[in-house]
Amino acid sequence: MSAKKRVLSAIQPTGEIHFGNYFGAVQNWVKLQEDYDCVYGVVDYHAMTMPFQPNKLRENTWSLMFNLVALGVKPENLFIQSLVPEHAELNWIFNCFCSYGRLQLMTQFKDKSQQSETKSDGFISVGLFDYPVLQAADILIYKADFVPVGKDQDQHLELTRMIANRFNLQVDKDYFVLPKTLHSDAPKIRSLADPTRKMSKSAGEKHYLSVFEEEKRLRKKVMSAVTDSGEMIGTEEMSEGVKNLFTIIKACGHTDVHDDFMTRYKDGSIRYGDFKGAAYEALLSLNSKFRENKEEVMANKKEIKYQIKNSSAEIRKIAQQTIKEVKDLTGLMNVKF
Ligand code: TRP
């Protein structure tokens, strides 16, 4: 057994990764691999909770896997949720340790069910309602100590601890570890085209920068970033657009450039054209590396698929052990009785 603490996180297979996702989550996943025993899932069962296309789901799952590997997540730390069906089994058991009233309070459910009501045919699945319980199973099945997620997931983590606690009380044993949320000081990146909103795919092509963005397009998007008319230069104030570019330059690790432009902002000599150019250079330094990695990954697709299937099988062993113990503790049947 390794003495390292375990980290678990997961992401839904919904296509591309933009720089907001990268700085907000994936970069942290990559770093945590140095000090923790990390388990990262692409959660395709979760992706079925909203309208989805069966012929796209598998494709999206693989494409997200390739992207994560190109960004530096180690294949041995990755698994595909549906290759570990024990998640769904534990989900059922946890359904019986979670109150209906408590689930009704989940804000992500309220938001998403409202979206369904307005956007599609109004169909809201039981799966969407039960989503947080499956998430609790994702986390507890690996007895994770830490879960790196955004603040929007705090409520789901609280629910996870409640389920663990109720289970422990019922079986009269401190069986499940109560997982802690890991909030990194990850910078929040905004849309370049409209810095009042966060970078997101749902707002449209202009509003996000893919980590693998083609060079010319990257340049175009960054050079046309919204700033301001320059009235605030030299004052204590800063527009969201300018703040966002500073955040981006810093997040890319170009601290000297960041500090230099900050001095120029304060003494009034900054020129936004140059400033955007610096943001572009900073992003390009990451982006060109990512594109290079991606090319290599795509040239070894078969090998990587094979690795992910193997790592899923390895990670599944942990989940199977937990299920065995949970069945023992709750009076369900194991093969040997
Ligand atoms: N609900 C998470 C999100 O929307 C994704 C997720 C599913 C997750 N299962 C998880 C995150 C387990 C952390 C741990 O981002």
mmCIF file of C-alpha atoms and ligand atoms in Angstrom, residues 8-12 29 39 41-43 46 79 81 87 108 112 131-132 134-140 146-150 152-153 156-157 160, ligand 1:
data_model
loop_
_atom_site.group_PDB
_atom_site.id
_atom_site.type_symbol
_atom_site.label_atom_id
_atom_site.label_comp_id
_atom_site.label_asym_id
_atom_site.label_seq_id
_atom_site.Cartn_x
_atom_site.Cartn_y
_atom_site.Cartn_z
ATOM 1 C CA LEU A 8 -9.961 11.746 -6.853
ATOM 2 C CA SER A 9 -11.514 13.975 -9.436
ATOM 3 C CA ALA A 10 -13.645 13.582 -12.496
ATOM 4 C CA ILE A 11 -14.798 15.374 -15.582
ATOM 5 C CA GLN A 12 -17.708 14.818 -17.920
ATOM 6 C CA TRP A 29 -4.664 17.669 -11.698
ATOM 7 C CA VAL A 39 -7.295 8.789 -9.692
ATOM 8 C CA GLY A 41 -12.182 9.664 -14.177
ATOM 9 C CA VAL A 42 -13.963 10.549 -17.356
ATOM 10 C CA VAL A 43 -17.492 10.085 -16.127
ATOM 11 C CA HIS A 46 -22.865 11.201 -15.596
ATOM 12 C CA PHE A 79 -10.130 5.565 -15.903
ATOM 13 C CA GLN A 81 -16.353 5.356 -15.439
ATOM 14 C CA HIS A 87 -19.763 2.982 -9.448
ATOM 15 C CA GLN A 108 -26.940 22.083 -9.761
ATOM 16 C CA LYS A 112 -30.003 21.913 -14.949
ATOM 17 C CA TYR A 131 -26.396 12.684 -10.185
ATOM 18 C CA PRO A 132 -24.918 13.815 -6.830
ATOM 19 C CA LEU A 134 -23.401 8.826 -8.258
ATOM 20 C CA GLN A 135 -20.773 11.487 -7.626
ATOM 21 C CA ALA A 136 -20.599 10.417 -3.970
ATOM 22 C CA ALA A 137 -20.039 6.854 -5.182
ATOM 23 C CA ASP A 138 -17.228 8.049 -7.524
ATOM 24 C CA ILE A 139 -15.435 9.575 -4.581
ATOM 25 C CA LEU A 140 -16.084 7.111 -1.778
ATOM 26 C CA PHE A 146 -9.047 14.937 -1.280
ATOM 27 C CA VAL A 147 -11.263 16.041 -4.131
ATOM 28 C CA PRO A 148 -10.024 18.965 -6.209
ATOM 29 C CA VAL A 149 -13.098 20.721 -7.577
ATOM 30 C CA GLY A 150 -14.474 24.190 -8.101
ATOM 31 C CA ASP A 152 -19.690 25.105 -7.368
ATOM 32 C CA GLN A 153 -19.188 21.502 -6.236
ATOM 33 C CA HIS A 156 -22.071 17.849 -3.690
ATOM 34 C CA LEU A 157 -19.053 17.250 -1.487
ATOM 35 C CA THR A 160 -20.907 12.977 -0.092
HETATM 36 N N1 TRP B 1 -19.987 17.078 -10.896
HETATM 37 C C1 TRP B 1 -18.660 17.359 -11.350
HETATM 38 C C2 TRP B 1 -18.696 18.625 -12.210
HETATM 39 O O1 TRP B 1 -19.748 19.000 -12.676
HETATM 40 C C3 TRP B 1 -18.062 16.204 -12.122
HETATM 41 C C4 TRP B 1 -17.887 15.005 -11.253
HETATM 42 C C5 TRP B 1 -18.573 13.828 -11.337
HETATM 43 C C6 TRP B 1 -16.966 14.885 -10.191
HETATM 44 N N2 TRP B 1 -18.110 12.958 -10.381
HETATM 45 C C7 TRP B 1 -17.132 13.572 -9.669
HETATM 46 C C8 TRP B 1 -16.006 15.757 -9.641
HETATM 47 C C9 TRP B 1 -16.363 13.134 -8.594
HETATM 48 C C10 TRP B 1 -15.262 15.308 -8.564
HETATM 49 C C11 TRP B 1 -15.436 14.008 -8.048
HETATM 50 O O2 TRP B 1 -17.669 19.217 -12.426
#
